[in-house]
Amino acid sequence: MSAIGCRSECSIGRSTVRLDSETAGHRRRPRWDATMNVFEYAKELQRAYFHTLGEQLLGTVVLFGLLAVAGEAIRRAGRPLKRRYSSRLTEATQAGAVALLTVGVVLALAVVWHVTGFVEYLVKSASVTRFEAARVLITIAVLVIAYLLIRLINRSIDRLSEEYDAITDHQSEVAYHVADVGVSVFAFMGLLVIWGIDPGQLFVGAGVLGAVLGYAARDTLGAITAGFVLLFSRPFRVGDWIEVDGHEGVVRDVTIVNTKIRTFDDEHVLIPNNEVTSNPLINRSENDRYRVDIEMSVDYDTDLDRAMAVATESMEDHDDRIREVPSPRTVLKRFADSGIVLELRFWVDKPSARRVWASKTGVIQSVKTAFDREGITIPFPQRTLNARAESGFDVTDRGAPERTDSGTRARGSTTATDGGEN
């Protein structure tokens, strides 16, 4: 056998490893054979390299250096990806890449330090066949594809809504939920088929259990049903100012289960959708205008026509938040204890809580200033007391004792004398 190009074969377990040496005296370089598994190839790497402590330390430093360089590359790659895709998707992808890289480095360190036998023992203890491992990998792939598909559909919906203005925000919400539910259902059915579960038998067997759970969770199911009703009937949209079941605020989100509103105290309230559909709903943003009523009193001696004209003119000249059509007006409301009540009516364009409050504050200030300038009095609570003149006759109880200067003497009594009887 020549020193150059010699070939030798050695049998290890059930596999055959072919070792080539190009020159005599050099270490044999392991070659991958189709009949080998990963652990057998790792043993060949250990026989060829990493015999001394120095080689093991050098291999460890190289692996950690590769880990640091790859980690930095993954981190820098996240910046352009975040500009194109969502932050959550980018961060999830980065986390998965770092996890795979870490696992690879750990396995490589096991080869360097000759501890692959322990890893092989753990793998064999798990008793996972190739078919089961393939099903696990396919399951992970299906879940990842379903997630990416949902993100892709949602991104396309956002583009249609924002860039092309083809659909409304409410239609976008409906499309989001329909896409999420549809893709999730198809992915679930696919996983059942992969794991050899008949969907028909599963649904039949779950019929009784579903009836029991449906009765126990009837409120939740009712909220889900009402959620689809809200999504398709569209009584309000995200950003509308609504009032339902004593809660008033701006709609922040509409899900299948509940509706989230932000109150004017900056509190977030979750209202179940079945309560939204079963209670009276007020949508103050529906007509793009909202009427504000303010009551003010004037003195009984005031010229009412003049007071109404001054108040109306003050509202018309206030600001651009008040609509010209319908025009502001002032009406007589009622008689009060201290004056006559006027009601100032004006309409706010594109109503929101902030615009309504600002308009109301401005109108009150403007009307008060105009009344002071015109000498129109806004009365404060007051009462007028009138003394009534005395008249009529006195009533005296003749049976009552009469008080005199010398004492009290009963009216109609007999006075006895000191002389006794005659």
Short mmCIF file of C-alpha atoms in Angstrom, two decimals, residues 50-245:
data_model
loop_
_atom_site.label_atom_id
_atom_site.label_comp_id
_atom_site.label_asym_id
_atom_site.label_seq_id
_atom_site.Cartn_x
_atom_site.Cartn_y
_atom_site.Cartn_z
CA PHE A 50 -9.19 17.73 19.51
CA HIS A 51 -6.79 15.24 21.09
CA THR A 52 -4.96 17.72 23.30
CA LEU A 53 -6.13 20.32 25.78
CA GLY A 54 -4.73 23.09 23.60
CA GLU A 55 -6.78 21.97 20.61
CA GLN A 56 -9.90 21.82 22.77
CA LEU A 57 -9.32 25.31 24.16
CA LEU A 58 -8.64 26.66 20.67
CA GLY A 59 -11.83 25.05 19.36
CA THR A 60 -13.81 26.54 22.26
CA VAL A 61 -12.47 30.04 21.59
CA VAL A 62 -13.27 29.72 17.89
CA LEU A 63 -16.83 28.58 18.61
CA PHE A 64 -17.50 31.42 21.02
CA GLY A 65 -16.05 33.86 18.53
CA LEU A 66 -18.35 32.54 15.82
CA LEU A 67 -21.27 32.81 18.24
CA ALA A 68 -20.45 36.46 18.99
CA VAL A 69 -20.00 37.38 15.32
CA ALA A 70 -23.21 35.62 14.27
CA GLY A 71 -25.15 37.20 17.14
CA GLU A 72 -23.99 40.67 16.12
CA ALA A 73 -24.93 39.96 12.50
CA ILE A 74 -28.40 38.84 13.57
CA ARG A 75 -28.81 41.98 15.68
CA ARG A 76 -27.82 44.29 12.83
CA ALA A 77 -30.04 42.45 10.39
CA GLY A 78 -33.02 43.28 12.59
CA ARG A 79 -32.91 47.01 11.78
CA PRO A 80 -33.78 46.77 8.07
CA LEU A 81 -36.22 43.94 8.78
CA LYS A 82 -38.16 46.10 11.26
CA ARG A 83 -38.61 48.77 8.61
CA ARG A 84 -40.15 46.23 6.26
CA TYR A 85 -41.93 43.89 8.65
CA SER A 86 -43.49 44.24 12.07
CA SER A 87 -41.33 44.51 15.18
CA ARG A 88 -42.83 41.40 16.75
CA LEU A 89 -42.17 39.25 13.69
CA THR A 90 -38.60 40.52 13.42
CA GLU A 91 -37.89 39.95 17.10
CA ALA A 92 -39.39 36.46 16.95
CA THR A 93 -37.22 35.61 13.95
CA GLN A 94 -34.12 36.94 15.68
CA ALA A 95 -34.90 34.96 18.83
CA GLY A 96 -35.35 31.76 16.81
CA ALA A 97 -32.08 32.31 14.95
CA VAL A 98 -30.18 32.95 18.18
CA ALA A 99 -31.72 29.83 19.75
CA LEU A 100 -30.71 27.63 16.80
CA LEU A 101 -27.23 29.14 16.79
CA THR A 102 -26.83 28.51 20.52
CA VAL A 103 -27.94 24.89 20.18
CA GLY A 104 -25.44 24.37 17.36
CA VAL A 105 -22.59 25.85 19.39
CA VAL A 106 -23.47 23.69 22.40
CA LEU A 107 -23.44 20.55 20.25
CA ALA A 108 -20.13 21.60 18.73
CA LEU A 109 -18.67 22.09 22.22
CA ALA A 110 -19.85 18.59 23.09
CA VAL A 111 -17.80 17.30 20.15
CA VAL A 112 -14.76 19.36 21.13
CA TRP A 113 -14.77 18.16 24.74
CA HIS A 114 -15.69 14.54 23.90
CA VAL A 115 -19.05 14.47 25.66
CA THR A 116 -21.18 13.38 22.72
CA GLY A 117 -21.93 10.11 24.48
CA PHE A 118 -24.03 11.95 27.05
CA VAL A 119 -25.97 13.77 24.33
CA GLU A 120 -26.50 10.50 22.48
CA TYR A 121 -27.78 8.89 25.69
CA LEU A 122 -30.31 11.73 26.16
CA VAL A 123 -31.53 11.40 22.59
CA LYS A 124 -31.90 7.63 22.82
CA SER A 125 -33.68 7.94 26.18
CA ALA A 126 -36.32 10.10 24.55
CA SER A 127 -37.19 7.14 22.27
CA VAL A 128 -38.27 9.39 19.40
CA THR A 129 -38.49 7.70 16.04
CA ARG A 130 -37.66 9.42 12.81
CA PHE A 131 -41.32 9.48 11.85
CA GLU A 132 -42.31 11.14 15.12
CA ALA A 133 -39.47 13.62 14.84
CA ALA A 134 -40.61 14.44 11.30
CA ARG A 135 -44.16 15.03 12.53
CA VAL A 136 -42.88 17.35 15.24
CA LEU A 137 -40.88 19.32 12.69
CA ILE A 138 -43.86 19.48 10.33
CA THR A 139 -46.06 20.69 13.20
CA ILE A 140 -43.62 23.47 13.98
CA ALA A 141 -43.46 24.36 10.29
CA VAL A 142 -47.27 24.49 10.03
CA LEU A 143 -47.51 26.79 13.06
CA VAL A 144 -44.79 29.08 11.72
CA ILE A 145 -46.38 29.19 8.25
CA ALA A 146 -49.79 29.95 9.78
CA TYR A 147 -48.32 32.79 11.81
CA LEU A 148 -46.46 34.23 8.83
CA LEU A 149 -49.58 33.90 6.67
CA ILE A 150 -51.67 35.78 9.22
CA ARG A 151 -49.05 38.53 9.40
CA LEU A 152 -48.90 38.72 5.59
CA ILE A 153 -52.69 38.98 5.27
CA ASN A 154 -52.89 41.63 7.98
CA ARG A 155 -50.11 43.61 6.32
CA SER A 156 -51.95 43.45 2.99
CA ILE A 157 -55.13 44.66 4.71
CA ASP A 158 -53.21 47.56 6.27
CA ARG A 159 -51.85 48.51 2.86
CA LEU A 160 -55.33 48.47 1.33
CA SER A 161 -56.64 50.62 4.17
CA GLU A 162 -53.80 53.13 4.57
CA GLU A 163 -52.08 53.45 1.21
CA TYR A 164 -54.92 52.81 -1.23
CA ASP A 165 -57.86 53.82 1.01
CA ALA A 166 -59.85 50.95 -0.49
CA ILE A 167 -61.50 49.82 2.75
CA THR A 168 -62.54 51.53 5.95
CA ASP A 169 -61.02 50.99 9.38
CA HIS A 170 -64.03 48.97 10.48
CA GLN A 171 -63.77 46.72 7.43
CA SER A 172 -60.10 46.28 8.26
CA GLU A 173 -61.03 45.09 11.75
CA VAL A 174 -63.50 42.60 10.29
CA ALA A 175 -60.90 41.32 7.82
CA TYR A 176 -58.31 40.97 10.60
CA HIS A 177 -60.53 38.74 12.72
CA VAL A 178 -61.84 36.69 9.80
CA ALA A 179 -58.29 36.06 8.58
CA ASP A 180 -57.06 35.10 12.04
CA VAL A 181 -59.92 32.68 12.64
CA GLY A 182 -59.83 31.20 9.13
CA VAL A 183 -56.08 30.54 9.03
CA SER A 184 -56.12 29.18 12.60
CA VAL A 185 -58.93 26.74 11.78
CA PHE A 186 -57.17 25.46 8.65
CA ALA A 187 -53.90 25.08 10.55
CA PHE A 188 -55.67 23.17 13.33
CA MET A 189 -57.32 20.83 10.83
CA GLY A 190 -53.97 20.23 9.16
CA LEU A 191 -52.35 19.35 12.49
CA LEU A 192 -55.12 16.85 13.19
CA VAL A 193 -54.40 15.13 9.88
CA ILE A 194 -50.64 15.14 10.51
CA TRP A 195 -51.06 13.41 13.87
CA GLY A 196 -53.53 10.86 12.51
CA ILE A 197 -56.64 12.19 14.23
CA ASP A 198 -59.92 11.97 12.35
CA PRO A 199 -61.59 15.41 12.61
CA GLY A 200 -65.05 13.87 12.18
CA GLN A 201 -64.65 11.53 15.13
CA LEU A 202 -63.19 14.33 17.19
CA PHE A 203 -66.16 16.59 16.54
CA VAL A 204 -68.68 13.81 17.18
CA GLY A 205 -67.00 12.83 20.43
CA ALA A 206 -66.85 16.45 21.50
CA GLY A 207 -70.58 17.01 20.86
CA VAL A 208 -71.79 16.24 24.38
CA LEU A 209 -68.81 17.96 25.95
CA GLY A 210 -69.41 20.96 23.71
CA ALA A 211 -73.04 21.14 24.83
CA VAL A 212 -72.00 21.11 28.49
CA LEU A 213 -69.26 23.66 27.96
CA GLY A 214 -71.59 25.75 25.81
CA TYR A 215 -74.12 25.97 28.61
CA ALA A 216 -71.40 26.79 31.14
CA ALA A 217 -69.82 29.39 28.87
CA ARG A 218 -73.02 30.74 27.35
CA ASP A 219 -72.07 34.31 28.27
CA THR A 220 -68.74 33.99 26.50
CA LEU A 221 -70.33 32.37 23.46
CA GLY A 222 -72.99 35.07 23.46
CA ALA A 223 -70.26 37.70 23.53
CA ILE A 224 -68.52 36.02 20.58
CA THR A 225 -71.74 35.85 18.59
CA ALA A 226 -72.49 39.47 19.41
CA GLY A 227 -68.94 40.33 18.36
CA PHE A 228 -69.55 39.07 14.84
CA VAL A 229 -72.85 40.95 14.79
CA LEU A 230 -71.05 44.17 15.72
CA LEU A 231 -68.30 43.59 13.19
CA PHE A 232 -70.74 43.16 10.33
CA SER A 233 -73.57 45.53 11.38
CA ARG A 234 -71.09 48.32 12.17
CA PRO A 235 -73.05 50.48 14.64
CA PHE A 236 -69.81 52.30 15.48
CA ARG A 237 -66.20 52.44 14.39
CA VAL A 238 -62.86 52.72 16.09
CA GLY A 239 -62.47 56.32 17.23
CA ASP A 240 -66.20 56.99 17.66
CA TRP A 241 -67.56 58.61 20.81
CA ILE A 242 -70.18 56.27 22.25
CA GLU A 243 -72.18 55.74 25.42
CA VAL A 244 -73.42 52.27 26.40
CA ASP A 245 -74.62 50.83 29.71
#
